[in-house]
Amino acid sequence: MISIKDLSKVFQTKDQEVRAVDDLSLTIDKGEIFGVIGYSGAGKSTFIRLLNRLEDPTGGNISVDDQDLTAMNKNQLRIARQEIGMIFQHFNLLWSRTVFDNIAFPLEIAGVSKQERKNRVNELIDLVGLSGRGNSYPSQLSGGQKQRVGIARALANNPKVLLCDEATSALDPETTDSILDLLVDINEKLGLTIVLITHEMHVIRKICHQVAVMEDGRIVEQGDVLDVFLHPKQKVTKRFVDQVMGDPEKEHSLQLINDKYQTGEILRLHFVGERTNQALISDVSRKFEVDVNILHGKITQTQKGAYGTMFVQFVGEKNEIDRAVQYIESTSVEVEVSPSV
């Protein structure tokens, strides 16, 4: 659906060149919710603006549905952009227009007839959950409602791709979740390909199928969201995973436990899918002569299933602990022995 090859963007400042996007290649499948995550300055905002050529690339190619956007002239690009919707962090609404007229605006530009515009706008107002608010102005709406208008406007021309530029960053957590639920609903109902950028791993965890991690203009890690949660390879990725699964006091807590007890072994257990719902710890306590102390644990949900992690302390004879670990591994739960701290 979207093919990106050797994409780069260099900005020339007074003193130096800034390589915001550096030789980036990526493939995004049709109907996928694809997340790009990175900290400030990673290049992700530039990247998403390159996808519809709000920024012109310095080098490389971008193809959407087998159309090479980088080879298009202005007229061709204007037509192609009708198939690429975009929503923004700060909504970018026209404050002098009503909800209805904001959503209708791209249809006016496209030359759609008045009756068709009316039908389409009313359909979109219902789709995004704004029934009865068509005559309201942006100043009369909450942040979540404004973003729903932005989403409806982006969908006006029946695009094949929806780009989301930090679409929930200006919203509170509860409103963020409602907007993310709406995006999932739109993806499923319309088969829309969604590309979103964010610095929040909660957003990736909740709705994305695939994720790419950006740092210094490059993709440093990429994969299925559940796989990335389970096996983050890069330091920056581990920091993002810890946003959702981590505990900033965890290492300090483990240090205190080791200092206090200085016995047994501390294990990190990874649970995936149905294993998160099984009473593994009680099974181990019944089957083996080990004392089990639960130190830290958390379960979260991704689009591909549940993922849990738990730190436990096993106290007992070494051979009995080893047998217990072998039993846990036989259940497909991953076991990582924490080094002494």
XYZ file of C-alpha atoms in Angstrom:
341
model
C 0.000 0.000 0.000
C 2.693 2.495 1.075
C 6.262 1.927 -0.033
C 9.056 4.228 1.131
C 12.580 3.783 -0.212
C 15.745 5.618 0.846
C 13.751 8.653 1.971
C 15.728 11.633 3.243
C 15.086 15.233 4.188
C 17.887 17.727 4.829
C 17.233 21.217 6.169
C 19.877 23.865 5.621
C 20.261 26.184 8.588
C 22.563 29.172 8.794
C 25.340 27.147 10.378
C 24.827 23.551 9.313
C 22.805 20.880 7.551
C 20.185 19.092 9.620
C 19.320 15.599 8.386
C 15.787 15.237 9.797
C 15.048 12.006 7.910
C 18.003 9.839 6.986
C 17.813 7.113 4.317
C 14.543 5.669 5.608
C 12.855 2.650 4.001
C 9.522 1.232 5.090
C 6.541 -0.767 3.807
C 3.037 -0.327 5.250
C 0.346 -2.840 4.302
C -3.172 -1.952 3.236
C -5.655 -1.751 6.108
C -2.932 -1.615 8.726
C -2.668 0.741 11.690
C 1.028 1.560 11.627
C 2.606 3.553 14.435
C 5.814 5.558 14.297
C 7.154 6.478 17.716
C 10.070 8.664 18.703
C 11.138 11.333 21.130
C 11.225 15.017 20.246
C 13.728 15.628 17.470
C 13.643 12.059 16.146
C 12.277 13.234 12.776
C 8.830 11.681 12.989
C 6.847 14.887 12.273
C 8.985 15.594 9.227
C 8.514 11.998 8.128
C 4.711 12.133 8.179
C 4.697 15.487 6.352
C 6.822 13.896 3.646
C 4.206 11.187 3.145
C 1.782 13.628 1.519
C 4.485 16.023 0.363
C 3.654 18.850 2.698
C 7.449 18.668 2.787
C 9.388 17.809 -0.355
C 11.996 15.087 0.157
C 15.678 15.690 -0.474
C 15.965 12.162 -1.827
C 14.170 8.833 -2.096
C 10.718 7.694 -3.221
C 7.224 7.505 -1.721
C 4.587 5.345 -3.411
C 0.985 5.168 -2.224
C -1.185 2.546 -3.882
C 1.421 2.200 -6.667
C 1.489 5.947 -7.347
C 4.890 7.591 -7.006
C 4.162 10.833 -5.151
C 7.724 12.051 -5.500
C 7.432 12.062 -9.304
C 4.190 14.073 -9.451
C 3.773 17.673 -10.527
C 1.559 20.068 -8.544
C -1.672 19.240 -10.385
C -1.140 15.484 -10.097
C -0.256 15.877 -6.426
C -3.396 17.907 -5.724
C -5.531 15.035 -7.039
C -3.488 12.374 -5.234
C -3.790 14.191 -1.916
C -7.566 13.717 -1.999
C -6.855 10.074 -1.193
C -4.653 10.975 1.807
C -6.435 12.480 4.794
C -4.564 14.089 7.688
C -5.414 15.024 11.264
C -3.300 17.282 13.438
C -2.326 17.717 17.077
C -3.983 21.138 17.368
C -6.988 20.334 15.131
C -6.376 23.081 12.478
C -10.087 23.895 12.248
C -11.561 27.012 10.660
C -12.860 28.905 13.681
C -15.329 31.038 11.720
C -17.034 27.946 10.277
C -19.482 25.543 11.910
C -18.785 21.856 12.404
C -20.805 21.136 9.251
C -18.911 23.706 7.187
C -15.487 22.583 8.466
C -16.208 19.027 7.335
C -17.671 20.254 4.041
C -14.661 22.405 3.204
C -12.536 19.775 1.372
C -15.646 18.716 -0.558
C -16.178 22.310 -1.701
C -12.589 22.452 -2.931
C -13.109 19.167 -4.785
C -16.178 20.597 -6.553
C -18.740 18.251 -4.991
C -22.365 19.378 -5.454
C -24.254 20.967 -2.565
C -26.633 18.028 -2.048
C -23.821 15.474 -2.174
C -21.864 17.574 0.322
C -24.831 17.679 2.665
C -25.352 13.920 2.523
C -21.669 13.157 3.000
C -21.187 15.588 5.881
C -24.230 14.299 7.764
C -22.960 10.744 7.287
C -19.549 11.719 8.706
C -21.043 13.631 11.639
C -22.839 10.439 12.656
C -19.737 8.315 12.072
C -17.559 10.334 14.451
C -20.229 10.679 17.141
C -21.153 14.357 16.734
C -24.855 14.058 15.962
C -26.659 17.296 16.799
C -23.474 19.401 16.771
C -23.409 20.313 13.075
C -24.275 23.973 13.715
C -21.811 24.415 16.578
C -18.592 26.389 16.200
C -15.155 25.062 17.273
C -15.100 27.441 20.259
C -18.178 25.634 21.598
C -16.559 22.183 21.474
C -14.331 20.219 23.815
C -10.877 19.108 22.691
C -12.111 15.610 21.900
C -15.024 16.972 19.879
C -12.695 19.241 17.921
C -10.523 16.250 17.042
C -13.621 14.331 15.936
C -14.369 17.204 13.558
C -10.779 16.981 12.306
C -11.176 13.248 11.716
C -14.490 13.722 9.872
C -12.942 16.439 7.685
C -9.979 14.164 6.879
C -12.393 11.424 5.797
C -14.559 13.694 3.610
C -13.062 12.656 0.265
C -13.057 8.912 1.088
C -9.266 8.680 1.408
C -7.354 5.413 1.286
C -4.824 6.593 3.865
C -5.251 8.584 7.078
C -2.177 10.306 8.538
C -2.271 11.252 12.228
C 0.267 13.812 13.424
C 0.338 13.503 17.250
C -3.459 13.430 17.053
C -4.025 12.797 20.780
C -1.140 14.707 22.356
C -3.300 17.719 23.267
C -6.002 15.584 24.911
C -6.515 14.214 28.407
C -6.136 10.418 28.930
C -9.866 9.604 28.894
C -10.479 11.637 25.736
C -7.364 10.119 24.159
C -8.798 6.634 24.659
C -12.119 7.634 23.082
C -10.352 9.050 20.010
C -8.184 5.933 19.710
C -11.317 3.756 19.917
C -12.828 5.865 17.123
C -9.738 5.349 14.938
C -9.933 1.581 15.456
C -13.632 1.664 14.556
C -12.906 3.645 11.383
C -10.081 1.283 10.447
C -12.365 -1.736 10.802
C -15.444 -0.224 9.127
C -13.707 1.462 6.201
C -10.600 -0.718 5.772
C -8.590 2.481 5.998
C -4.797 2.408 6.264
C -3.761 4.571 9.222
C -0.271 5.917 9.853
C 0.173 7.708 13.146
C 3.131 9.275 14.855
C 3.375 9.689 18.592
C 5.744 9.857 21.529
C 3.345 7.851 23.710
C 3.710 4.069 23.854
C 0.166 3.813 25.255
C -1.134 4.934 21.842
C 0.959 2.296 20.050
C -0.035 -0.393 22.527
C -3.751 0.337 22.277
C -4.407 0.451 18.528
C -1.384 -0.305 16.327
C -0.621 -3.534 14.486
C 2.956 -2.592 13.593
C 5.382 -0.074 15.063
C 8.579 1.596 13.887
C 10.862 3.347 16.367
C 12.619 6.471 15.091
C 15.811 8.000 16.432
C 17.998 10.611 14.740
C 15.972 10.406 11.534
C 16.297 6.636 11.168
C 14.153 3.594 11.884
C 16.136 1.774 14.580
C 13.592 -0.963 15.318
C 10.429 -2.223 13.666
C 7.977 -5.061 14.031
C 4.704 -6.433 15.284
C 3.662 -4.450 18.368
C 3.449 -7.512 20.621
C 6.895 -8.710 19.496
C 8.393 -5.296 20.198
C 6.836 -5.269 23.659
C 8.212 -8.732 24.348
C 11.684 -8.283 22.916
C 12.715 -4.620 22.644
C 16.238 -4.553 21.261
C 17.276 -0.923 21.249
C 17.752 1.217 24.340
C 15.265 3.802 23.070
C 12.651 1.081 22.476
C 13.101 -0.273 25.999
C 12.463 3.222 27.347
C 9.208 3.407 25.396
C 8.080 -0.065 26.519
C 8.746 0.984 30.113
C 6.229 3.820 29.637
C 3.517 1.165 29.617
C 4.995 -1.872 31.362
C 7.705 -0.372 33.525
C 7.965 0.972 37.024
C 10.458 3.791 37.623
C 11.048 2.430 41.134
C 11.441 -1.181 39.992
C 15.226 -1.394 39.965
C 15.425 0.368 43.323
C 12.861 -2.071 44.740
C 14.810 -5.065 43.464
C 17.958 -3.671 45.043
C 16.221 -3.374 48.409
C 14.840 -6.905 48.168
C 18.238 -8.381 47.331
C 19.882 -6.422 50.115
C 17.257 -7.550 52.614
C 16.892 -11.227 51.759
C 20.050 -12.141 49.837
C 18.593 -15.578 49.130
C 17.013 -17.390 46.234
C 16.728 -16.059 42.711
C 14.804 -13.206 41.166
C 13.085 -14.107 37.895
C 11.311 -12.041 35.286
C 8.394 -13.891 33.689
C 6.854 -12.918 30.348
C 3.262 -14.003 29.715
C 1.634 -13.799 26.279
C -1.972 -14.339 25.217
C -3.977 -16.913 27.171
C -1.047 -17.561 29.514
C -1.765 -14.222 31.208
C -4.985 -15.716 32.611
C -3.522 -18.931 34.071
C -2.685 -19.520 37.739
C 0.947 -20.349 37.102
C 2.362 -19.087 40.412
C -0.050 -21.151 42.508
C 0.772 -24.192 40.348
C 4.487 -23.732 41.051
C 3.867 -23.344 44.802
C 1.923 -26.619 44.880
C 4.278 -28.655 42.712
C 7.675 -27.567 44.054
C 9.271 -26.896 47.415
C 9.931 -23.238 46.782
C 8.632 -20.087 48.414
C 7.424 -17.549 45.863
C 7.388 -13.810 46.548
C 5.672 -11.643 43.923
C 7.654 -8.403 43.652
C 6.179 -6.556 40.692
C 3.726 -7.337 37.915
C 1.552 -5.855 35.209
C -0.655 -7.028 32.339
C -1.555 -4.898 29.343
C -3.489 -5.430 26.122
C -2.316 -4.939 22.532
C -4.177 -5.414 19.253
C -2.504 -8.830 18.949
C -3.292 -10.039 22.480
C -2.393 -9.628 26.130
C 1.143 -9.274 27.394
C 2.193 -9.527 31.024
C 5.434 -9.264 32.910
C 6.109 -10.246 36.523
C 9.124 -10.181 38.814
C 9.176 -12.969 41.416
C 11.628 -14.226 44.015
C 12.089 -17.992 44.352
C 13.531 -19.157 47.672
C 14.563 -22.768 48.208
C 17.139 -25.369 47.285
C 18.852 -24.594 43.974
C 17.884 -27.879 42.354
C 14.244 -27.306 43.328
C 14.339 -23.758 41.940
C 15.856 -25.113 38.708
C 13.038 -27.665 38.421
C 10.449 -24.953 38.980
C 12.043 -22.785 36.279
C 12.055 -25.718 33.839
C 8.378 -26.292 34.548
C 7.544 -22.633 33.871
C 9.506 -22.711 30.610
C 7.563 -25.832 29.534
C 4.352 -23.751 29.659
C 5.712 -21.310 27.026
C 6.123 -18.557 29.604
C 9.496 -16.945 29.034
C 11.825 -16.828 32.027
C 14.660 -14.386 32.477
C 16.928 -14.743 35.504
C 17.757 -11.293 36.837
C 21.406 -10.727 37.621
C 22.275 -9.985 41.224
C 21.986 -6.266 41.843
